[in-house]
Amino acid sequence: MALIAKKIKGTEDILPRDSFKWQFLEKVLSDEARVYGFSEIRTPVFEQTALFQRGVGEGTDVVQKEMYTFETKGGESLTLRPEGTAGAARALLEHGLYNDGLPIKAHYFTTCYRYEKPQAGRQREFHQFGMEVYGASDPIADAELICAASSIFDRLQLPNIRLEINSIGCPECRKNYHAALKEYFSQFTDTLCSTCMSRLEKNPMRILDCKSPICKEIAEGAPKITDFLCEECDNHFKKVQEYLNAAEIEFTVNPSIVRGLDYYTNTVFEFISDSIGAQSTVCGGGRYNGLIEELGGSPLPSLGFAIGLERLLMVIEAEGLEIPAPEKDMLYIAALGDKAQVKAFELVREVRETGLKAQFDIVGRGLKAQMKYANKIGAKFSMVLGDNEIENGKAMLKNMTSGEQTEVSINDAHIFIENLLSADLASEMN
Ligand code: ATP
Ligand code: MG
């Protein structure tokens, strides 16, 4: 085969045999969002580049090297969304959603695009589910949001995901902290990686998030942000912890969590799994009190998180949890001859109208091939229609598991469906 095109490096196809896993996840996640009072928001896959440069933060890896940015024929710079928050925040501002009464709670499912080195748990196109809360400054909102993420993992019965939290304070706390970090890391200018050397001036906190083992080791001895929090931020962080304790949500404070994006303030958190290798953060989130203002709106304290769906599926598979397989076809009708085929067509339509899955032969194969297909799709019942059956108005309904056959009338669709349903009921009771 000489294909004229192949899938792009770092992207994955989700095939029909696997899509039920995604649909299952989407159902669990949107159900959880619903009970927490969130409604779905969908925003475009591309946006003006400025949205991400401002929103995501110019000092971040995402903006500096991971964005898919291109110029349109009209000379405008556009970018494929690298994350979901900035687009949702833009939509909130553009449509004045904050006038609808606060807080606004929105969730999203998006594909994201980042030019990264593809590896297990890291793709160039990947999927995120996110929850965003706008217009809530109280620490109880942080706790509620973390609780929502936590209950998603509970709902999926994933006990081995741990929660780590931190506070990265407000811009005031960070001014002092940045100075202390610069002083500390300046001792290691010979050993820090080149990326971290450039971070040293612009955004030394990002060094704490470096994936290089050498930088990681150096970062271990760095001053801790929690020692630099102003009174207000310190209180906020303490309250969040109190509320989490009250909700019996286990967590550890990890002062080196800074998150990959620049817009965070105060609370940041990650849910981490040890069963999926190096890309172990399944969910990342936090508070971003400055983002809305940075995008041109009036200040609106907000917070949110995003779950990487590929990583979430990896955890589910690594933990050996079964995602319920799609329901089987109730009926496959094999038909031989024109009349039988038309009759099969009519009957499957009647069955489908009741909401049950039914199929018949649409490729004109012989009986043997049709039955093979019925087996392959795992039909619960099969039925063969030929000239005899059409003439007598009767056919044999075969239970594909037990082999048991029942004679059913095929002239009256209502009676046929009643027969089919009672055969199904009988097989379930056996
Ligand atoms: P990482 O440190 O792993 O690069 P990040 O800080 O860039 O993550 P966020 O921008 O906060 O991640 O995105 C939230 C979540 O999206 C991550 O926790 C992860 O589950 C998922 N994610 C991020 N980048 C990728 C990617 N390239 N491929 C697959 N999933 C990703
Ligand atoms: Mg990243």
Short mmCIF file of C-alpha atoms and ligand atoms in Angstrom, two decimals:
data_model
loop_
_atom_site.label_atom_id
_atom_site.label_comp_id
_atom_site.label_asym_id
_atom_site.label_seq_id
_atom_site.Cartn_x
_atom_site.Cartn_y
_atom_site.Cartn_z
CA MET A 1 0.00 0.00 0.00
CA ALA A 2 1.31 3.39 -0.90
CA LEU A 3 -0.62 5.75 1.30
CA ILE A 4 -0.56 9.34 0.22
CA ALA A 5 -0.53 10.49 3.84
CA LYS A 6 0.05 9.17 7.34
CA LYS A 7 -0.92 10.43 10.76
CA ILE A 8 1.23 13.19 12.12
CA LYS A 9 3.92 12.31 14.65
CA GLY A 10 2.62 12.70 18.20
CA THR A 11 -1.04 12.23 17.23
CA GLU A 12 -3.16 9.14 17.77
CA ASP A 13 -6.28 7.77 16.11
CA ILE A 14 -9.02 6.56 18.40
CA LEU A 15 -10.35 3.51 16.61
CA PRO A 16 -13.93 2.15 16.66
CA ARG A 17 -12.82 -0.76 18.85
CA ASP A 18 -11.50 1.64 21.51
CA SER A 19 -13.87 4.57 21.30
CA PHE A 20 -16.19 3.11 23.94
CA LYS A 21 -13.44 3.76 26.49
CA TRP A 22 -13.44 7.44 25.61
CA GLN A 23 -17.22 7.59 25.64
CA PHE A 24 -17.21 5.96 29.05
CA LEU A 25 -14.73 8.52 30.38
CA GLU A 26 -16.68 11.39 28.85
CA LYS A 27 -19.83 10.13 30.54
CA VAL A 28 -18.24 9.75 33.98
CA LEU A 29 -16.54 13.13 33.75
CA SER A 30 -19.55 15.06 32.50
CA ASP A 31 -21.80 13.40 35.08
CA GLU A 32 -19.44 14.46 37.83
CA ALA A 33 -19.30 17.98 36.39
CA ARG A 34 -23.10 18.05 36.32
CA VAL A 35 -23.56 17.11 39.96
CA TYR A 36 -21.10 19.85 40.91
CA GLY A 37 -23.16 22.38 38.93
CA PHE A 38 -20.92 22.80 35.88
CA SER A 39 -22.14 23.30 32.30
CA GLU A 40 -20.15 22.55 29.20
CA ILE A 41 -18.35 25.21 27.21
CA ARG A 42 -16.94 24.57 23.72
CA THR A 43 -14.53 27.00 22.16
CA PRO A 44 -12.67 27.01 18.83
CA VAL A 45 -9.59 24.93 18.24
CA PHE A 46 -7.61 27.99 17.13
CA GLU A 47 -7.39 31.46 18.58
CA GLN A 48 -5.44 34.65 18.07
CA THR A 49 -1.89 34.00 19.23
CA ALA A 50 -1.99 36.92 21.68
CA LEU A 51 -4.56 35.07 23.79
CA PHE A 52 -2.07 32.37 24.70
CA GLN A 53 0.96 34.61 24.86
CA ARG A 54 -0.78 36.73 27.49
CA GLY A 55 -2.91 34.08 29.13
CA VAL A 56 -0.54 31.18 29.36
CA GLY A 57 2.45 33.38 30.10
CA GLU A 58 5.39 34.43 28.02
CA GLY A 59 7.90 32.78 30.33
CA THR A 60 6.39 29.30 30.00
CA ASP A 61 7.65 26.35 27.99
CA VAL A 62 4.28 26.20 26.30
CA VAL A 63 4.55 29.68 24.84
CA GLN A 64 8.28 29.65 24.23
CA LYS A 65 8.59 26.41 22.35
CA GLU A 66 5.49 24.25 22.32
CA MET A 67 2.88 26.27 20.42
CA TYR A 68 1.64 25.52 16.93
CA THR A 69 1.51 29.05 15.58
CA PHE A 70 0.89 29.97 11.98
CA GLU A 71 0.11 32.97 9.87
CA THR A 72 -3.15 33.14 7.93
CA LYS A 73 -3.36 34.29 4.33
CA GLY A 74 -4.46 37.64 5.71
CA GLY A 75 -1.29 37.90 7.79
CA GLU A 76 -2.92 37.24 11.17
CA SER A 77 -1.07 35.09 13.70
CA LEU A 78 -3.17 32.19 14.99
CA THR A 79 -2.34 29.35 17.38
CA LEU A 80 -3.84 25.91 17.92
CA ARG A 81 -4.97 25.90 21.54
CA PRO A 82 -2.30 24.40 23.78
CA GLU A 83 -4.74 24.23 26.73
CA GLY A 84 -8.37 24.94 27.53
CA THR A 85 -8.39 27.69 30.13
CA ALA A 86 -7.43 30.70 28.01
CA GLY A 87 -10.13 30.03 25.39
CA ALA A 88 -12.81 29.52 28.04
CA ALA A 89 -11.74 32.73 29.78
CA ARG A 90 -11.82 34.65 26.50
CA ALA A 91 -15.34 33.37 25.78
CA LEU A 92 -16.46 34.37 29.29
CA LEU A 93 -15.25 37.91 28.64
CA GLU A 94 -16.47 38.17 25.06
CA HIS A 95 -19.99 37.05 25.97
CA GLY A 96 -20.14 38.86 29.30
CA LEU A 97 -20.99 35.59 31.06
CA TYR A 98 -19.98 37.16 34.37
CA ASN A 99 -23.23 39.20 34.17
CA ASP A 100 -25.23 35.97 34.55
CA GLY A 101 -24.43 35.77 38.25
CA LEU A 102 -21.31 34.48 39.90
CA PRO A 103 -19.75 32.05 40.23
CA ILE A 104 -19.76 30.73 36.70
CA LYS A 105 -18.91 27.05 36.54
CA ALA A 106 -17.93 25.62 33.18
CA HIS A 107 -16.35 22.38 32.08
CA TYR A 108 -14.80 21.42 28.76
CA PHE A 109 -13.48 18.54 26.69
CA THR A 110 -10.81 19.72 24.27
CA THR A 111 -8.01 18.54 22.09
CA CYS A 112 -4.77 20.42 22.85
CA TYR A 113 -1.73 20.95 20.66
CA ARG A 114 1.82 21.21 21.93
CA TYR A 115 5.04 20.74 20.03
CA GLU A 116 6.68 18.35 22.50
CA LYS A 117 8.81 15.25 22.19
CA PRO A 118 6.30 12.42 21.83
CA GLN A 119 6.66 9.66 24.44
CA ALA A 120 4.42 7.59 26.69
CA GLY A 121 1.88 10.00 28.15
CA ARG A 122 3.08 12.89 26.03
CA GLN A 123 1.59 13.61 22.63
CA ARG A 124 1.42 16.57 20.28
CA GLU A 125 -2.34 16.32 20.07
CA PHE A 126 -3.90 15.19 23.33
CA HIS A 127 -7.21 15.50 25.13
CA GLN A 128 -8.11 17.39 28.25
CA PHE A 129 -11.16 17.56 30.44
CA GLY A 130 -11.24 20.71 32.51
CA MET A 131 -13.39 22.41 35.11
CA GLU A 132 -13.29 26.18 35.61
CA VAL A 133 -14.83 28.39 38.28
CA TYR A 134 -14.99 32.15 37.72
CA GLY A 135 -15.76 34.72 40.36
CA ALA A 136 -14.94 32.87 43.59
CA SER A 137 -12.15 34.09 45.84
CA ASP A 138 -12.89 32.18 49.02
CA PRO A 139 -10.61 29.24 49.85
CA ILE A 140 -13.66 27.02 50.14
CA ALA A 141 -13.93 27.31 46.32
CA ASP A 142 -10.42 25.87 46.02
CA ALA A 143 -11.45 23.01 48.28
CA GLU A 144 -14.66 22.36 46.34
CA LEU A 145 -12.79 22.27 43.03
CA ILE A 146 -10.16 19.88 44.38
CA CYS A 147 -12.98 17.80 45.81
CA ALA A 148 -14.58 17.62 42.34
CA ALA A 149 -11.34 16.30 40.81
CA SER A 150 -10.92 13.90 43.68
CA SER A 151 -14.45 12.55 43.33
CA ILE A 152 -13.79 11.87 39.64
CA PHE A 153 -10.93 9.56 40.62
CA ASP A 154 -13.11 8.00 43.32
CA ARG A 155 -15.91 7.47 40.84
CA LEU A 156 -13.46 5.71 38.54
CA GLN A 157 -12.26 3.67 41.52
CA LEU A 158 -8.65 4.77 41.20
CA PRO A 159 -7.36 4.68 44.74
CA ASN A 160 -3.69 5.06 43.91
CA ILE A 161 -3.77 8.64 42.76
CA ARG A 162 -2.31 11.04 45.27
CA LEU A 163 -2.98 14.71 45.69
CA GLU A 164 -0.17 17.21 46.18
CA ILE A 165 -0.88 20.85 46.84
CA ASN A 166 1.10 24.04 47.19
CA SER A 167 0.60 27.76 47.27
CA ILE A 168 2.61 29.97 44.96
CA GLY A 169 1.23 33.12 46.60
CA CYS A 170 0.37 36.41 44.97
CA PRO A 171 2.67 38.58 42.81
CA GLU A 172 3.83 40.35 45.98
CA CYS A 173 4.96 37.14 47.71
CA ARG A 174 6.60 36.04 44.51
CA LYS A 175 8.70 39.19 44.17
CA ASN A 176 10.62 38.29 47.33
CA TYR A 177 10.66 34.64 46.47
CA HIS A 178 12.05 35.25 42.98
CA ALA A 179 14.88 37.27 44.49
CA ALA A 180 15.71 34.46 46.92
CA LEU A 181 15.58 31.87 44.14
CA LYS A 182 17.83 33.92 41.89
CA GLU A 183 20.36 34.22 44.66
CA TYR A 184 20.23 30.49 45.33
CA PHE A 185 20.38 29.28 41.72
CA SER A 186 23.12 31.78 40.81
CA GLN A 187 25.54 29.51 42.71
CA PHE A 188 24.91 26.80 40.13
CA THR A 189 25.26 28.62 36.84
CA ASP A 190 27.90 26.08 35.77
CA THR A 191 25.59 23.10 36.19
CA LEU A 192 22.04 24.26 35.39
CA CYS A 193 20.75 23.25 31.95
CA SER A 194 20.66 25.93 29.28
CA THR A 195 16.87 26.29 29.50
CA CYS A 196 17.13 26.90 33.23
CA MET A 197 19.91 29.43 32.67
CA SER A 198 17.47 31.47 30.59
CA ARG A 199 14.76 30.94 33.23
CA LEU A 200 17.04 32.35 35.91
CA GLU A 201 16.44 35.94 34.84
CA LYS A 202 12.88 35.81 33.56
CA ASN A 203 11.11 33.27 35.73
CA PRO A 204 13.31 31.41 38.24
CA MET A 205 10.32 29.50 39.64
CA ARG A 206 10.17 27.55 36.42
CA ILE A 207 13.54 25.97 37.32
CA LEU A 208 11.67 24.10 40.06
CA ASP A 209 9.64 22.41 37.33
CA CYS A 210 12.64 21.37 35.18
CA LYS A 211 12.61 17.72 34.14
CA SER A 212 16.44 17.42 33.98
CA PRO A 213 17.76 15.25 36.84
CA ILE A 214 20.64 17.64 37.57
CA CYS A 215 18.39 20.68 37.83
CA LYS A 216 15.95 18.64 39.90
CA GLU A 217 18.68 17.80 42.38
CA ILE A 218 19.80 21.41 42.64
CA ALA A 219 16.18 22.52 43.05
CA GLU A 220 15.79 20.30 46.09
CA GLY A 221 17.89 22.67 48.17
CA ALA A 222 16.13 25.81 46.93
CA PRO A 223 14.19 28.14 49.23
CA LYS A 224 10.54 27.13 49.65
CA ILE A 225 7.73 29.41 48.48
CA THR A 226 5.72 28.53 51.58
CA ASP A 227 8.27 30.49 53.64
CA PHE A 228 7.62 33.59 51.53
CA LEU A 229 3.83 33.82 51.61
CA CYS A 230 2.30 37.10 52.82
CA GLU A 231 -0.21 36.85 55.65
CA GLU A 232 -3.23 36.83 53.36
CA CYS A 233 -1.86 34.12 51.07
CA ASP A 234 -0.68 32.10 54.03
CA ASN A 235 -4.17 32.27 55.56
CA HIS A 236 -5.76 31.32 52.26
CA PHE A 237 -3.52 28.27 51.98
CA LYS A 238 -4.18 27.23 55.58
CA LYS A 239 -7.93 27.52 55.03
CA VAL A 240 -7.77 25.38 51.88
CA GLN A 241 -6.01 22.70 53.91
CA GLU A 242 -8.56 22.96 56.70
CA TYR A 243 -11.44 22.49 54.27
CA LEU A 244 -9.73 19.55 52.58
CA ASN A 245 -9.25 17.94 55.96
CA ALA A 246 -12.90 18.57 56.77
CA ALA A 247 -13.85 16.85 53.49
CA GLU A 248 -11.50 13.98 54.39
CA ILE A 249 -9.47 14.44 51.24
CA GLU A 250 -5.93 13.24 51.72
CA PHE A 251 -3.10 15.43 50.44
CA THR A 252 0.50 16.32 50.98
CA VAL A 253 1.99 19.79 50.70
CA ASN A 254 4.73 19.78 48.09
CA PRO A 255 6.46 23.18 47.97
CA SER A 256 8.09 22.46 44.62
CA ILE A 257 4.86 22.28 42.63
CA VAL A 258 4.77 25.39 40.45
CA ARG A 259 2.70 24.17 37.47
CA GLY A 260 3.57 24.61 33.82
CA LEU A 261 1.53 27.71 33.12
CA ASP A 262 2.17 31.24 34.35
CA TYR A 263 -1.31 32.30 35.27
CA TYR A 264 -1.55 30.58 38.62
CA THR A 265 -1.72 32.38 41.98
CA ASN A 266 -2.13 30.93 45.46
CA THR A 267 -3.31 27.34 45.37
CA VAL A 268 -1.81 24.93 42.86
CA PHE A 269 -2.34 21.19 42.88
CA GLU A 270 -1.59 17.99 41.04
CA PHE A 271 -3.01 14.51 41.10
CA ILE A 272 -0.20 12.04 40.48
CA SER A 273 -0.15 8.33 39.69
CA ASP A 274 2.91 6.14 40.18
CA SER A 275 1.67 3.49 37.79
CA ILE A 276 2.18 5.24 34.43
CA GLY A 277 5.87 6.08 34.31
CA ALA A 278 7.57 9.44 34.09
CA GLN A 279 4.60 11.48 32.81
CA SER A 280 2.81 10.89 36.06
CA THR A 281 0.69 14.01 36.52
CA VAL A 282 -2.84 13.13 35.56
CA CYS A 283 -4.47 16.36 36.66
CA GLY A 284 -3.07 19.83 37.21
CA GLY A 285 -4.83 22.92 38.40
CA GLY A 286 -5.06 25.82 40.72
CA ARG A 287 -6.21 29.35 41.24
CA TYR A 288 -5.61 32.10 38.70
CA ASN A 289 -6.72 35.38 40.15
CA GLY A 290 -4.87 37.49 37.60
CA LEU A 291 -5.81 35.77 34.35
CA ILE A 292 -9.10 37.49 33.53
CA GLU A 293 -7.60 40.92 34.11
CA GLU A 294 -4.61 40.00 31.99
CA LEU A 295 -6.98 39.14 29.14
CA GLY A 296 -8.52 42.61 29.35
CA GLY A 297 -11.41 42.05 31.76
CA SER A 298 -12.12 43.41 35.22
CA PRO A 299 -10.42 41.39 37.93
CA LEU A 300 -12.27 38.14 38.54
CA PRO A 301 -10.77 35.59 40.92
CA SER A 302 -10.94 32.21 39.21
CA LEU A 303 -9.65 28.68 39.40
CA GLY A 304 -9.69 25.43 37.50
CA PHE A 305 -8.00 22.19 36.62
CA ALA A 306 -7.37 20.00 33.61
CA ILE A 307 -7.12 16.23 33.44
CA GLY A 308 -5.08 14.70 30.63
CA LEU A 309 -7.39 12.03 29.24
CA GLU A 310 -4.68 9.89 27.62
CA ARG A 311 -2.91 9.70 30.98
CA LEU A 312 -6.16 8.99 32.79
CA LEU A 313 -6.81 6.05 30.45
CA MET A 314 -3.25 4.85 31.02
CA VAL A 315 -3.89 4.83 34.78
CA ILE A 316 -7.16 2.95 34.35
CA GLU A 317 -5.41 0.35 32.23
CA ALA A 318 -2.37 0.12 34.49
CA GLU A 319 -4.65 -0.46 37.49
CA GLY A 320 -6.37 -3.25 35.58
CA LEU A 321 -9.81 -1.67 35.80
CA GLU A 322 -12.35 -2.85 33.27
CA ILE A 323 -14.21 -0.27 31.29
CA PRO A 324 -17.66 -1.70 30.55
CA ALA A 325 -17.72 -3.02 26.99
CA PRO A 326 -20.40 -1.67 24.67
CA GLU A 327 -23.72 -3.50 24.68
CA LYS A 328 -23.98 -6.36 22.24
CA ASP A 329 -26.16 -6.38 19.14
CA MET A 330 -29.49 -7.87 20.08
CA LEU A 331 -30.13 -9.40 16.70
CA TYR A 332 -28.47 -10.25 13.42
CA ILE A 333 -30.69 -11.31 10.55
CA ALA A 334 -29.05 -13.32 7.81
CA ALA A 335 -31.04 -13.12 4.60
CA LEU A 336 -30.91 -15.05 1.35
CA GLY A 337 -32.67 -13.67 -1.67
CA ASP A 338 -34.32 -10.37 -2.47
CA LYS A 339 -37.57 -10.86 -0.61
CA ALA A 340 -35.82 -12.07 2.51
CA GLN A 341 -33.45 -9.14 2.43
CA VAL A 342 -36.31 -6.65 2.25
CA LYS A 343 -38.05 -8.47 5.12
CA ALA A 344 -34.81 -8.39 7.14
CA PHE A 345 -34.50 -4.68 6.46
CA GLU A 346 -38.06 -4.13 7.68
CA LEU A 347 -37.61 -6.21 10.85
CA VAL A 348 -34.31 -4.66 11.93
CA ARG A 349 -35.89 -1.22 11.51
CA GLU A 350 -38.71 -2.22 13.82
CA VAL A 351 -36.25 -3.60 16.36
CA ARG A 352 -34.11 -0.46 16.15
CA GLU A 353 -37.17 1.68 16.78
CA THR A 354 -37.38 0.10 20.22
CA GLY A 355 -33.81 1.33 20.87
CA LEU A 356 -32.16 -2.08 20.51
CA LYS A 357 -29.17 -2.79 18.27
CA ALA A 358 -29.95 -4.91 15.23
CA GLN A 359 -28.17 -5.59 11.96
CA PHE A 360 -28.69 -7.49 8.75
CA ASP A 361 -26.60 -8.23 5.69
CA ILE A 362 -25.98 -5.18 3.53
CA VAL A 363 -23.18 -6.57 1.42
CA GLY A 364 -24.94 -9.52 -0.23
CA ARG A 365 -22.82 -12.33 1.22
CA GLY A 366 -23.61 -16.04 1.38
CA LEU A 367 -25.12 -17.60 4.49
CA LYS A 368 -21.88 -18.89 5.94
CA ALA A 369 -20.17 -15.51 5.70
CA GLN A 370 -23.20 -13.82 7.19
CA MET A 371 -23.19 -16.12 10.21
CA LYS A 372 -19.48 -15.60 10.64
CA TYR A 373 -20.12 -11.88 10.75
CA ALA A 374 -22.94 -12.36 13.29
CA ASN A 375 -20.45 -14.18 15.50
CA LYS A 376 -17.82 -11.54 15.05
CA ILE A 377 -20.05 -8.70 16.11
CA GLY A 378 -21.22 -10.81 19.05
CA ALA A 379 -24.95 -10.72 18.31
CA LYS A 380 -27.08 -12.19 21.09
CA PHE A 381 -29.60 -13.67 18.65
CA SER A 382 -29.51 -14.52 14.99
CA MET A 383 -32.15 -15.50 12.52
CA VAL A 384 -31.96 -16.83 8.99
CA LEU A 385 -34.52 -15.67 6.44
CA GLY A 386 -34.93 -17.42 3.09
CA ASP A 387 -37.80 -18.14 0.69
CA ASN A 388 -39.31 -20.77 3.03
CA GLU A 389 -39.43 -18.49 6.02
CA ILE A 390 -41.01 -15.71 3.98
CA GLU A 391 -43.65 -18.09 2.67
CA ASN A 392 -44.50 -19.57 6.09
CA GLY A 393 -44.23 -16.29 7.99
CA LYS A 394 -42.08 -18.08 10.57
CA ALA A 395 -38.37 -18.32 11.30
CA MET A 396 -36.02 -19.77 13.90
CA LEU A 397 -34.53 -17.34 16.37
CA LYS A 398 -31.20 -18.68 17.56
CA ASN A 399 -29.60 -17.84 20.88
CA MET A 400 -25.97 -17.42 19.86
CA THR A 401 -24.64 -18.40 23.28
CA SER A 402 -26.68 -21.50 24.04
CA GLY A 403 -27.52 -22.48 20.46
CA GLU A 404 -31.14 -22.84 21.55
CA GLN A 405 -33.71 -22.12 18.82
CA THR A 406 -37.23 -20.75 19.14
CA GLU A 407 -39.76 -20.44 16.37
CA VAL A 408 -41.01 -16.89 15.96
CA SER A 409 -43.60 -15.24 13.76
CA ILE A 410 -42.17 -12.70 11.32
CA ASN A 411 -45.33 -11.36 9.74
CA ASP A 412 -46.34 -9.09 12.56
CA ALA A 413 -43.45 -6.90 13.73
CA HIS A 414 -45.02 -6.31 17.16
CA ILE A 415 -45.36 -9.98 17.84
CA PHE A 416 -41.87 -10.56 16.50
CA ILE A 417 -40.41 -8.01 18.89
CA GLU A 418 -42.37 -9.45 21.81
CA ASN A 419 -40.95 -12.89 20.96
CA LEU A 420 -37.45 -11.48 20.70
CA LEU A 421 -37.69 -9.68 24.03
CA SER A 422 -39.09 -12.69 25.84
CA ALA A 423 -36.36 -14.87 24.34
CA ASP A 424 -33.83 -12.35 25.66
CA LEU A 425 -35.46 -12.31 29.08
CA ALA A 426 -35.49 -16.11 29.17
CA SER A 427 -31.80 -16.26 28.22
CA GLU A 428 -30.92 -13.77 30.95
CA MET A 429 -32.75 -15.86 33.54
CA ASN A 430 -30.91 -19.03 32.55
P1 ATP B 1 3.78 18.24 32.15
O1 ATP B 1 4.54 18.73 33.33
O2 ATP B 1 3.53 16.76 32.19
O3 ATP B 1 4.32 18.72 30.84
P2 ATP B 1 1.95 20.44 32.18
O4 ATP B 1 2.29 21.17 33.41
O5 ATP B 1 2.48 20.94 30.88
O6 ATP B 1 2.32 18.89 32.31
P3 ATP B 1 -0.82 21.24 32.09
O7 ATP B 1 -0.54 22.27 31.08
O8 ATP B 1 -1.18 21.65 33.45
O9 ATP B 1 0.39 20.21 32.12
O10 ATP B 1 -1.92 20.24 31.53
C1 ATP B 1 -2.78 19.49 32.39
C2 ATP B 1 -2.68 18.02 32.12
O11 ATP B 1 -2.71 17.74 30.73
C3 ATP B 1 -1.39 17.37 32.57
O12 ATP B 1 -1.44 17.10 33.93
C4 ATP B 1 -1.36 16.10 31.74
O13 ATP B 1 -2.21 15.12 32.30
C5 ATP B 1 -1.95 16.56 30.44
N1 ATP B 1 -0.90 16.87 29.47
C6 ATP B 1 -0.12 17.97 29.37
N2 ATP B 1 0.70 17.92 28.30
C7 ATP B 1 0.42 16.73 27.68
C8 ATP B 1 0.91 16.08 26.50
N3 ATP B 1 1.83 16.64 25.74
N4 ATP B 1 0.40 14.86 26.18
C9 ATP B 1 -0.57 14.28 26.94
N5 ATP B 1 -1.07 14.84 28.05
C10 ATP B 1 -0.60 16.06 28.43
MG MG B 2 4.18 20.47 29.76
#
